[in-house]
PDB file of C-alpha atoms in Angstrom:
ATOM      1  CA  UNK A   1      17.183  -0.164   8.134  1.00 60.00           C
ATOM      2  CA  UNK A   2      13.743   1.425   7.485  1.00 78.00           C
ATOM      3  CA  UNK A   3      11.152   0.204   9.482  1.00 88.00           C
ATOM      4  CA  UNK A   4       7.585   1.294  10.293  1.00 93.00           C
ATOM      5  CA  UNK A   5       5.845  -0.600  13.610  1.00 95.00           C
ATOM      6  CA  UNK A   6       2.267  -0.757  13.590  1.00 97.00           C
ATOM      7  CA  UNK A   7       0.340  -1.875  16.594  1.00 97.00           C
ATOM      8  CA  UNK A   8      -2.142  -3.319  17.864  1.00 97.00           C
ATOM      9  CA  UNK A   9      -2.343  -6.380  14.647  1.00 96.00           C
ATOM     10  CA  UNK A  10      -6.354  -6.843  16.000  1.00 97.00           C
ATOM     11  CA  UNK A  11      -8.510  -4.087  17.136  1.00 98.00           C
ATOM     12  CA  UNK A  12     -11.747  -4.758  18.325  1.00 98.00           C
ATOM     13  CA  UNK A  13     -14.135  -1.878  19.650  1.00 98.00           C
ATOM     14  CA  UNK A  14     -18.076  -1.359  20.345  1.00 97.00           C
ATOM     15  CA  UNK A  15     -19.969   0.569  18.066  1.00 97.00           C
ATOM     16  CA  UNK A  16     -19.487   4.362  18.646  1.00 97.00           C
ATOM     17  CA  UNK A  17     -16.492   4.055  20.890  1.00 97.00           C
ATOM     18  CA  UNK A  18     -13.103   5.578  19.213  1.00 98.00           C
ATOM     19  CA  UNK A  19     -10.162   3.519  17.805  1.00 98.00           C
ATOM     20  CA  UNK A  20      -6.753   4.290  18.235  1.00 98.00           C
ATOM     21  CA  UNK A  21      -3.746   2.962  16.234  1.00 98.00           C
ATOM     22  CA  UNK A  22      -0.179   3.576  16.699  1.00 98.00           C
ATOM     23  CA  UNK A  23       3.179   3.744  14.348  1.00 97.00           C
ATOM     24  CA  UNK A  24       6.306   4.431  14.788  1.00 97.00           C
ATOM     25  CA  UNK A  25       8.944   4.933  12.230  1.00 94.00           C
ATOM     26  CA  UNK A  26      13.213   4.750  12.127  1.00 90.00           C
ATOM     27  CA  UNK A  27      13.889   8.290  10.007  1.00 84.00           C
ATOM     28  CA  UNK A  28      13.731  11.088  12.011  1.00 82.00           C
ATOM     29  CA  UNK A  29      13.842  12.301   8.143  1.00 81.00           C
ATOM     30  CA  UNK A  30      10.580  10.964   6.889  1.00 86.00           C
ATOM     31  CA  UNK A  31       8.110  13.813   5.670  1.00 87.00           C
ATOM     32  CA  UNK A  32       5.368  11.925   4.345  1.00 90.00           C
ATOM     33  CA  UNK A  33       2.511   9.601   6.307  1.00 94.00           C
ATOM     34  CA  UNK A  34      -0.062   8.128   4.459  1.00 95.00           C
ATOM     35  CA  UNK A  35      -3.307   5.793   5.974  1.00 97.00           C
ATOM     36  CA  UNK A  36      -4.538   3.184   3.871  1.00 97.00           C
ATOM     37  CA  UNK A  37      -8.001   1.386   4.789  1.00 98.00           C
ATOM     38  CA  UNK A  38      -8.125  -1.790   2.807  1.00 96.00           C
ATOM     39  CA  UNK A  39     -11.880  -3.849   3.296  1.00 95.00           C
ATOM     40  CA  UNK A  40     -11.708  -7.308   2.102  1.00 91.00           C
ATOM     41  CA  UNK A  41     -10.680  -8.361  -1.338  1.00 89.00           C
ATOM     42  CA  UNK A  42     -10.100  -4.561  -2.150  1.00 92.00           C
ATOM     43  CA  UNK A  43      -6.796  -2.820  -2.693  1.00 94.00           C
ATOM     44  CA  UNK A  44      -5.750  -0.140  -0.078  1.00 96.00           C
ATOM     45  CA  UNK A  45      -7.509   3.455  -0.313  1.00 96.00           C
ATOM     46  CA  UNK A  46      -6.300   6.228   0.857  1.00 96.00           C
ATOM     47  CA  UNK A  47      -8.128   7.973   3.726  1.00 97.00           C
ATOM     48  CA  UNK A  48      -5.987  10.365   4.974  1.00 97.00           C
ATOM     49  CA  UNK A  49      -2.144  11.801   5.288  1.00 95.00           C
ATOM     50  CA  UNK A  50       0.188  13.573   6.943  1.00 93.00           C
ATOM     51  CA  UNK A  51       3.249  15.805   5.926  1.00 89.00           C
ATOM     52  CA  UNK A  52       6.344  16.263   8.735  1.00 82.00           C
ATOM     53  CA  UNK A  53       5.726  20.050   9.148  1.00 82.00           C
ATOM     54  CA  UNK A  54       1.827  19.554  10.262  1.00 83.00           C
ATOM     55  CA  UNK A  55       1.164  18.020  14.026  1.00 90.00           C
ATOM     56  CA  UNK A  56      -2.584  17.328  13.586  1.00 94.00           C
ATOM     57  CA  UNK A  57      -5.365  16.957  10.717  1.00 94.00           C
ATOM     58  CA  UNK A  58      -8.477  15.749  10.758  1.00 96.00           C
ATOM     59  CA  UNK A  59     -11.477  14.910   8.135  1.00 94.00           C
ATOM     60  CA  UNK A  60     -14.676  14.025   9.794  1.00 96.00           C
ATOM     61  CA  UNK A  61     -14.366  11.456  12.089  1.00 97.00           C
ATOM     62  CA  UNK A  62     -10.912  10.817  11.577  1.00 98.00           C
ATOM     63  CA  UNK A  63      -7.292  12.377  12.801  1.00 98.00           C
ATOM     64  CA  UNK A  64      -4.135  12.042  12.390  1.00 97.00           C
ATOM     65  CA  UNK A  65      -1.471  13.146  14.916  1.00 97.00           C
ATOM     66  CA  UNK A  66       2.310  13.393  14.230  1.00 95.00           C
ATOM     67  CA  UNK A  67       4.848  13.454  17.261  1.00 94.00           C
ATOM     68  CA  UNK A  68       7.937  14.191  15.360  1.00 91.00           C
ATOM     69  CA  UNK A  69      10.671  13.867  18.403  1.00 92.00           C
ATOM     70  CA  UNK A  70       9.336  10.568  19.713  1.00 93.00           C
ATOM     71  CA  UNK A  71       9.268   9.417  16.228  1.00 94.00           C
ATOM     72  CA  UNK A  72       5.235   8.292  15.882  1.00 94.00           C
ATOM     73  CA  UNK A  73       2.163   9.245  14.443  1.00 97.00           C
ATOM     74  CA  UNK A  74      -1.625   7.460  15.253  1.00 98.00           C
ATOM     75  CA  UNK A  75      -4.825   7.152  13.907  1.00 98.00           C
ATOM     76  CA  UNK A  76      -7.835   8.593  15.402  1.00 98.00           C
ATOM     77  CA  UNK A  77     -11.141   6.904  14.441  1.00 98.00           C
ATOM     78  CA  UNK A  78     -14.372   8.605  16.388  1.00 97.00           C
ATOM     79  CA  UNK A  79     -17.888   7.116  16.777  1.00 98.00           C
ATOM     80  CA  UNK A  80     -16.936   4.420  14.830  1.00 98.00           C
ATOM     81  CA  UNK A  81     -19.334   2.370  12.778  1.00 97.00           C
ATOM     82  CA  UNK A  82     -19.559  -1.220  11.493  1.00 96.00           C
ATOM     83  CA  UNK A  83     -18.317   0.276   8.226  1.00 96.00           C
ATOM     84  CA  UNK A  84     -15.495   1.123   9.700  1.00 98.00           C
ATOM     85  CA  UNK A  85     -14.264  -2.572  10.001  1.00 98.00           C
ATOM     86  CA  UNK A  86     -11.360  -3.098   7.821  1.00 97.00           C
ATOM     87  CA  UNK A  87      -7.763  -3.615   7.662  1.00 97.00           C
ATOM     88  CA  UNK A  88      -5.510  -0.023   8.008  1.00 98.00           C
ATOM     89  CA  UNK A  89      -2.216  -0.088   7.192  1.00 97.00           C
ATOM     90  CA  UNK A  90       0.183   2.974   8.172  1.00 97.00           C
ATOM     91  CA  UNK A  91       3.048   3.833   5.906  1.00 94.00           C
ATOM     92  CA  UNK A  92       6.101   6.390   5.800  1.00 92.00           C
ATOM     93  CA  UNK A  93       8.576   7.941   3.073  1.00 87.00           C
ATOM     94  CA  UNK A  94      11.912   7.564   4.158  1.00 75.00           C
ATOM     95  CA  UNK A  95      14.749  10.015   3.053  1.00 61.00           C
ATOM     96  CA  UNK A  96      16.699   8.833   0.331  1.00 61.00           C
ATOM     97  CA  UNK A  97      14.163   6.716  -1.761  1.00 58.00           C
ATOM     98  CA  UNK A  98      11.734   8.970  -3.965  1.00 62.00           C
ATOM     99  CA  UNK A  99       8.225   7.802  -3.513  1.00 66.00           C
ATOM    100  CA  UNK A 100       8.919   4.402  -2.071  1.00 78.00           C
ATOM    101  CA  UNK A 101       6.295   4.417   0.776  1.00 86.00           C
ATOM    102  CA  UNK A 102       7.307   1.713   3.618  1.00 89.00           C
ATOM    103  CA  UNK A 103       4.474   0.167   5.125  1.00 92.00           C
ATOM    104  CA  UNK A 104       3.428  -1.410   8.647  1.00 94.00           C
ATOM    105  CA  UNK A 105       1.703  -4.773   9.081  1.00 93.00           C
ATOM    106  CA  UNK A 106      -1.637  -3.407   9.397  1.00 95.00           C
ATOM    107  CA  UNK A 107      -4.699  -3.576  12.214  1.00 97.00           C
ATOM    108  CA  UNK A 108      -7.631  -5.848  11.947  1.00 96.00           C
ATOM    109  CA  UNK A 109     -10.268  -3.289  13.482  1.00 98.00           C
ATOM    110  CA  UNK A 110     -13.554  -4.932  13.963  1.00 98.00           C
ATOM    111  CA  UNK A 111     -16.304  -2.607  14.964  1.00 97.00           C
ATOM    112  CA  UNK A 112     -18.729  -4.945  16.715  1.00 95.00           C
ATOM    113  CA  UNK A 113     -23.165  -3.291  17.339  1.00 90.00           C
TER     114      UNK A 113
ATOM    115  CA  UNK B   1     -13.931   7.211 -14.333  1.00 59.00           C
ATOM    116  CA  UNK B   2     -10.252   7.297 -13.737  1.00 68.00           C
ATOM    117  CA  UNK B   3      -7.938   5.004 -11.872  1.00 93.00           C
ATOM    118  CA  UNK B   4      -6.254   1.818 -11.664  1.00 96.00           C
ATOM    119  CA  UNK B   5      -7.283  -1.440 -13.058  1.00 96.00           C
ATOM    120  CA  UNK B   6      -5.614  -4.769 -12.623  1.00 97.00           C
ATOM    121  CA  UNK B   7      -6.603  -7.859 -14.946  1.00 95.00           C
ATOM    122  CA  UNK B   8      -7.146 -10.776 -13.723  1.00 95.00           C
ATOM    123  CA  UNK B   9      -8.647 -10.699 -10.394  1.00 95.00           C
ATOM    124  CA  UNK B  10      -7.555 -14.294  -9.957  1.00 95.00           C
ATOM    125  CA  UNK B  11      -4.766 -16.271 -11.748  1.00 93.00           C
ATOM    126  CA  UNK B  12      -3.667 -19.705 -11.855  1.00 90.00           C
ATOM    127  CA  UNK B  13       0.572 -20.703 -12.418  1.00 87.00           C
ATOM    128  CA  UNK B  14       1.518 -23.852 -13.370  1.00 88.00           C
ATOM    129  CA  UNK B  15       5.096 -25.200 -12.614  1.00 83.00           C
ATOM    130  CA  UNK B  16       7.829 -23.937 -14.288  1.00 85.00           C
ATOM    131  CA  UNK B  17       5.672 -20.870 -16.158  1.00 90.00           C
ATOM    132  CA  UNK B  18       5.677 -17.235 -16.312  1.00 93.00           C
ATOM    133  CA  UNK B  19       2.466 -14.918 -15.920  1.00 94.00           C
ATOM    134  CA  UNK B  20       2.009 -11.694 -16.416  1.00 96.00           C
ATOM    135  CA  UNK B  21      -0.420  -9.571 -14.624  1.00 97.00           C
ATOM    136  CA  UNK B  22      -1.799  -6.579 -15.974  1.00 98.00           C
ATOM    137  CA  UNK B  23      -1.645  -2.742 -14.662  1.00 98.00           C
ATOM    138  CA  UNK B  24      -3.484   0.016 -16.307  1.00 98.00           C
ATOM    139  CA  UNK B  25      -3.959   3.724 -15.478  1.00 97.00           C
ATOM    140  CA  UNK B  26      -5.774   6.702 -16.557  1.00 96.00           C
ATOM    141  CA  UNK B  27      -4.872   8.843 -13.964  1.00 95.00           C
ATOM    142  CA  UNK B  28      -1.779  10.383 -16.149  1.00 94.00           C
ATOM    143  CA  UNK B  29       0.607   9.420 -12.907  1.00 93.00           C
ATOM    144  CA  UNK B  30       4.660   9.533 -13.776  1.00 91.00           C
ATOM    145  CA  UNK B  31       4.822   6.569 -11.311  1.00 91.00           C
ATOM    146  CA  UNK B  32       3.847   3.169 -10.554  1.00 94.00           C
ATOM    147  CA  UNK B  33       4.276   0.258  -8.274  1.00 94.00           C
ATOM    148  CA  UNK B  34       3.911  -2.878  -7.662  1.00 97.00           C
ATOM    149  CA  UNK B  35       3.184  -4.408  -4.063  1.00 96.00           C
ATOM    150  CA  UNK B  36       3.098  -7.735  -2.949  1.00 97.00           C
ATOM    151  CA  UNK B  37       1.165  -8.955   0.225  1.00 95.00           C
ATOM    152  CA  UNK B  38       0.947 -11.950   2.151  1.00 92.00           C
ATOM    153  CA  UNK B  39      -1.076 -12.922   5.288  1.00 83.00           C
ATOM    154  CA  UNK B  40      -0.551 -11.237   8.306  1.00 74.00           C
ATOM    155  CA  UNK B  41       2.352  -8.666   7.027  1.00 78.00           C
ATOM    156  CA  UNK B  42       2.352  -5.497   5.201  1.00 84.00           C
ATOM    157  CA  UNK B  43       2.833  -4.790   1.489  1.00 93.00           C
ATOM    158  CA  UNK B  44       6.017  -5.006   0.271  1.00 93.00           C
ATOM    159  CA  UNK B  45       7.403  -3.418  -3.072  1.00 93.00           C
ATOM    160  CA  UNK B  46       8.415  -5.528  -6.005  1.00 96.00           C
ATOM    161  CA  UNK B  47       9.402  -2.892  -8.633  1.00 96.00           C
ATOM    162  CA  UNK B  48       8.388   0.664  -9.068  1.00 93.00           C
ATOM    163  CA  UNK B  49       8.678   2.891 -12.608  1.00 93.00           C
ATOM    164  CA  UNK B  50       9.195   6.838 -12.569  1.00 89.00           C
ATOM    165  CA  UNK B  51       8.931   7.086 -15.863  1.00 90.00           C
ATOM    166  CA  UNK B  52       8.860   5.476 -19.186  1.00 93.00           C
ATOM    167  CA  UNK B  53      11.062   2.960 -20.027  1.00 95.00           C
ATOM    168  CA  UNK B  54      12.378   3.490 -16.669  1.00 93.00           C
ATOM    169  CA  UNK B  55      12.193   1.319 -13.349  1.00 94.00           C
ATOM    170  CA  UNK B  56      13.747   0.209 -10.381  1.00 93.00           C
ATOM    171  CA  UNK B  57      14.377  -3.190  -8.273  1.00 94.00           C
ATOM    172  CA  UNK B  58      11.929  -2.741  -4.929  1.00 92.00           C
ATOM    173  CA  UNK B  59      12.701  -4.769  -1.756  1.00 90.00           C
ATOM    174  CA  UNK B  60      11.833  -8.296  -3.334  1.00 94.00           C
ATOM    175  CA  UNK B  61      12.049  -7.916  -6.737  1.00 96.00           C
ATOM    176  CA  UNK B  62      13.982 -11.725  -7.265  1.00 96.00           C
ATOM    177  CA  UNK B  63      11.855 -14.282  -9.517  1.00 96.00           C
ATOM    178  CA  UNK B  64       9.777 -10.895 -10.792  1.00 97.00           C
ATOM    179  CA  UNK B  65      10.458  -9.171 -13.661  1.00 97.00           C
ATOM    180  CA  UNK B  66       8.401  -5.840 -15.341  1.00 98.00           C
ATOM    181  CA  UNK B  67       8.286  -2.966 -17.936  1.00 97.00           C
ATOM    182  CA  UNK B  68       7.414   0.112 -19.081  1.00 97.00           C
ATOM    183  CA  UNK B  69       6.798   0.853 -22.281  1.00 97.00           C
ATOM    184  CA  UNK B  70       3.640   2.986 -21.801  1.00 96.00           C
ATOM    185  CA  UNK B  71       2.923   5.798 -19.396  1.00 96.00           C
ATOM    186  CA  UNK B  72      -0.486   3.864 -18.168  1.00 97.00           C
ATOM    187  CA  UNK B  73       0.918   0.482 -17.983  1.00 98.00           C
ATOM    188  CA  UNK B  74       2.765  -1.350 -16.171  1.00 98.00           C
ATOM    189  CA  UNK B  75       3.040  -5.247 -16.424  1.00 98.00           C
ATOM    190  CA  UNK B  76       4.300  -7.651 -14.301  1.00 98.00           C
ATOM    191  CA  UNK B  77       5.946 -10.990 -14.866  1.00 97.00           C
ATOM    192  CA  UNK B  78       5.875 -13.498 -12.241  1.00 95.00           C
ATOM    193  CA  UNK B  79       9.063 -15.887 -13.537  1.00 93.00           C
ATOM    194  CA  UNK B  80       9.237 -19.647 -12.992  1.00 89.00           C
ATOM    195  CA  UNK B  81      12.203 -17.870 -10.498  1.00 88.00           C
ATOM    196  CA  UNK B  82       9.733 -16.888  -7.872  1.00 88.00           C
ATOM    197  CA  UNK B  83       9.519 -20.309  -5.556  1.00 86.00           C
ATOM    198  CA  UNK B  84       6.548 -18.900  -3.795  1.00 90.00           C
ATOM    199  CA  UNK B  85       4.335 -16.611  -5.874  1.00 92.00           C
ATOM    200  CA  UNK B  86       1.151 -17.295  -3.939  1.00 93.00           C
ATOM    201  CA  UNK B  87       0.017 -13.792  -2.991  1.00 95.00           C
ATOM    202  CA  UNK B  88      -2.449 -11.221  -3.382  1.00 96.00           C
ATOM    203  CA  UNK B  89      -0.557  -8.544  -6.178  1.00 97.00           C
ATOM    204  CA  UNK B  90      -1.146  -4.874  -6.010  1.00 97.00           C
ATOM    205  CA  UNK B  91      -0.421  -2.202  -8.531  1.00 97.00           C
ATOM    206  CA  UNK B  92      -0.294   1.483  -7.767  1.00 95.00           C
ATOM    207  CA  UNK B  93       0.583   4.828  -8.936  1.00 94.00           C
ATOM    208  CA  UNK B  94       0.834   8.888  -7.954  1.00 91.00           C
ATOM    209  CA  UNK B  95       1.227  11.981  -9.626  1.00 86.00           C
ATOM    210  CA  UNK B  96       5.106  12.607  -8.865  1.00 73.00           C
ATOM    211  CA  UNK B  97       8.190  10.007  -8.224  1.00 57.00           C
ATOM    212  CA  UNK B  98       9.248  12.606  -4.898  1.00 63.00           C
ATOM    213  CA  UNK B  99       8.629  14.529  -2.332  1.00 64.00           C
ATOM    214  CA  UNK B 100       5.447  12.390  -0.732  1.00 75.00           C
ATOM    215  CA  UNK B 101       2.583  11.628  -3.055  1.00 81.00           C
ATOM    216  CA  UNK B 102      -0.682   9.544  -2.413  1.00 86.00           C
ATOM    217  CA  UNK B 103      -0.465   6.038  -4.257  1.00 90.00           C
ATOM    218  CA  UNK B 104      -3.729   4.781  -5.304  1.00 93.00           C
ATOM    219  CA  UNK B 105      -3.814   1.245  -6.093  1.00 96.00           C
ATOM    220  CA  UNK B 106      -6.046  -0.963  -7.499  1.00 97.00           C
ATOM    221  CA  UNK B 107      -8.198  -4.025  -6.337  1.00 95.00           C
ATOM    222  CA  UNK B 108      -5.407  -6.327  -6.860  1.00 96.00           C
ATOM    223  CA  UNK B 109      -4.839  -9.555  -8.540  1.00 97.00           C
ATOM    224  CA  UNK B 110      -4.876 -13.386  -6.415  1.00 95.00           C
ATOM    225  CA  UNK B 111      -2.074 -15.406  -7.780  1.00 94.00           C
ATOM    226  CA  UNK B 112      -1.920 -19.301  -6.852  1.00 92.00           C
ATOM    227  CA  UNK B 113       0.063 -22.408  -8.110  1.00 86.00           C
ATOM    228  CA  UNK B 114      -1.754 -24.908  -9.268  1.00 82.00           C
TER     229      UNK B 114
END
C-alpha cells in the first residue's frame, strides 16, 4: 500500500554543521513532496516542497532533492542553528487520492551550541 | 490575519461522551483535513472535505465522525466509539482538493480521557 519511510527518527548535529534527512516513497506516481517543520506544541508548517518534474530547489539554507528512479527525496538543512531544532515530517501525494498527503514518522533534529 | 484556528487547545472526555473540536478557516480553501497524531508516528488522516457538504472517510476515520456545512469550518466529533482518543488533533486545509497543494494546519487541539 502507500507508504512513505522517513529516517533517521533522532537527529542530532553541532551548531553550523548540515542535516540531512531521507524518504522514500512506494508510487513511482507521486508528484507532490511537501516538508513540514513542527516545534513543540505547534501544528506542522510548511517550509518547503517539491513537484515530480523538478530534481532540486532550494530557499536559503534549505534544499530539497528528488531522485525519481530510486524512488527518494531528502532534506538539506545548512549551517544549522538552535532554531532549527524541531520535529520534520516528510510527506507524498500518491496517485489516485486527490490531496490526501501520506506522511512519514518524522525526525527529532536537535541542533546542539 | 488569515489561517487556521482550532478551539480548544486542550480538551477533557469523559466515558461514554462525544466532543467536538472546532476547525475554522479564513483562508477561502475548498479543502480540509483532519489529522491525528500520536507519539513517535506520523499524522494520520481521519476525514478530509473537498467541498461543502461533502467529505470523505481518511485512513482511521472509525469512532470519528464530522461535517461540513460551511466552507471555513470543519468540526469534528470524537464518538464514545473511539476506544482510544488520547491524541494531539490537527486540522488543515489548501486551496484545491488535486493535483498537490500545501496544507496548512493549525496548532492543534490535546484530547485526553479523564
Amino acid at each position: 500500500g502507500e507508504n512513505v519511510e522517513q529516517h533517521p527518527s533522532t537527529l542530532s548535529v553541532q551548531e553550523g554543521d548540515s542535516a540531512v534527512i531521507k524518504c522514500t516513497y512506494s508510487d513511482s506516481a507521486s508528484n507532490y513532496f511537501p516538508w513540514y517543520k513542527q516545534e513543540l506544541g505547534k501544528g506542522p508548517q510548511l517550509i518547503i516542497d517539491i513537484r515530480s518534474n523538478v530534481g532540486e530547489k532550494k530557499d536559503q539554507r534549505i534544499a530539497v532533492t528528488l531522485n525519481k528512479t530510486a524512488k527518494h527525496f531528502s532534506l538539506h538543512i545548512t549551517e544549522t542553528q538552535p532554531e532549527d531544532s524541531a520535529v520534520y515530517f516528510c510527506a507524498a501525494i500518491f496517485t489516485g487520492t486527490a490531496s490526501k498527503l501520506t506522511f512519514g514518522t518524522g525526525t527529532r533534529l536537535q541542533v546542539t551550541l | 490575519d488569515g489561517g487556521i484556528t482550532q478551539s480548544p487547545k486542550y480538551l477533557f472526555r469523559k466515558e461514554g461522551q462525544n466532543v467536538t473540536l472546532s476547525c475554522e478557516q479564513n483562508l477561502n480553501h475548498d479543502a480540509m483535513y483532519w489529522y491525528r497524531q500520536d507519539p513517535g508516528q506520523g499524522l494520520r488522516l481521519i476525514y478530509y472535505s473537498q467541498i461543502v457538504n461533502d467529505f470523505q472517510k481518511g485512513d482511521i476515520a472509525e469512532g470519528y465522525s464530522v461535517s461540513r456545512e460551511k466552507k471555513e469550518s470543519f468540526p469534528l466529533t470524537v464518538t464514545s466509539a473511539q476506544k482510544n482518543p488520547t491524541a494531539f488533533y490537527l486540522c488543515a486545509s489548501s486551496m484545491q482538493s488535486t493535483g498537490g497543494q500545501p496544507q496548512h494546519f493549525g496548532d492543534g487541539t490535546r484530547l485526553s480521557i479523564l
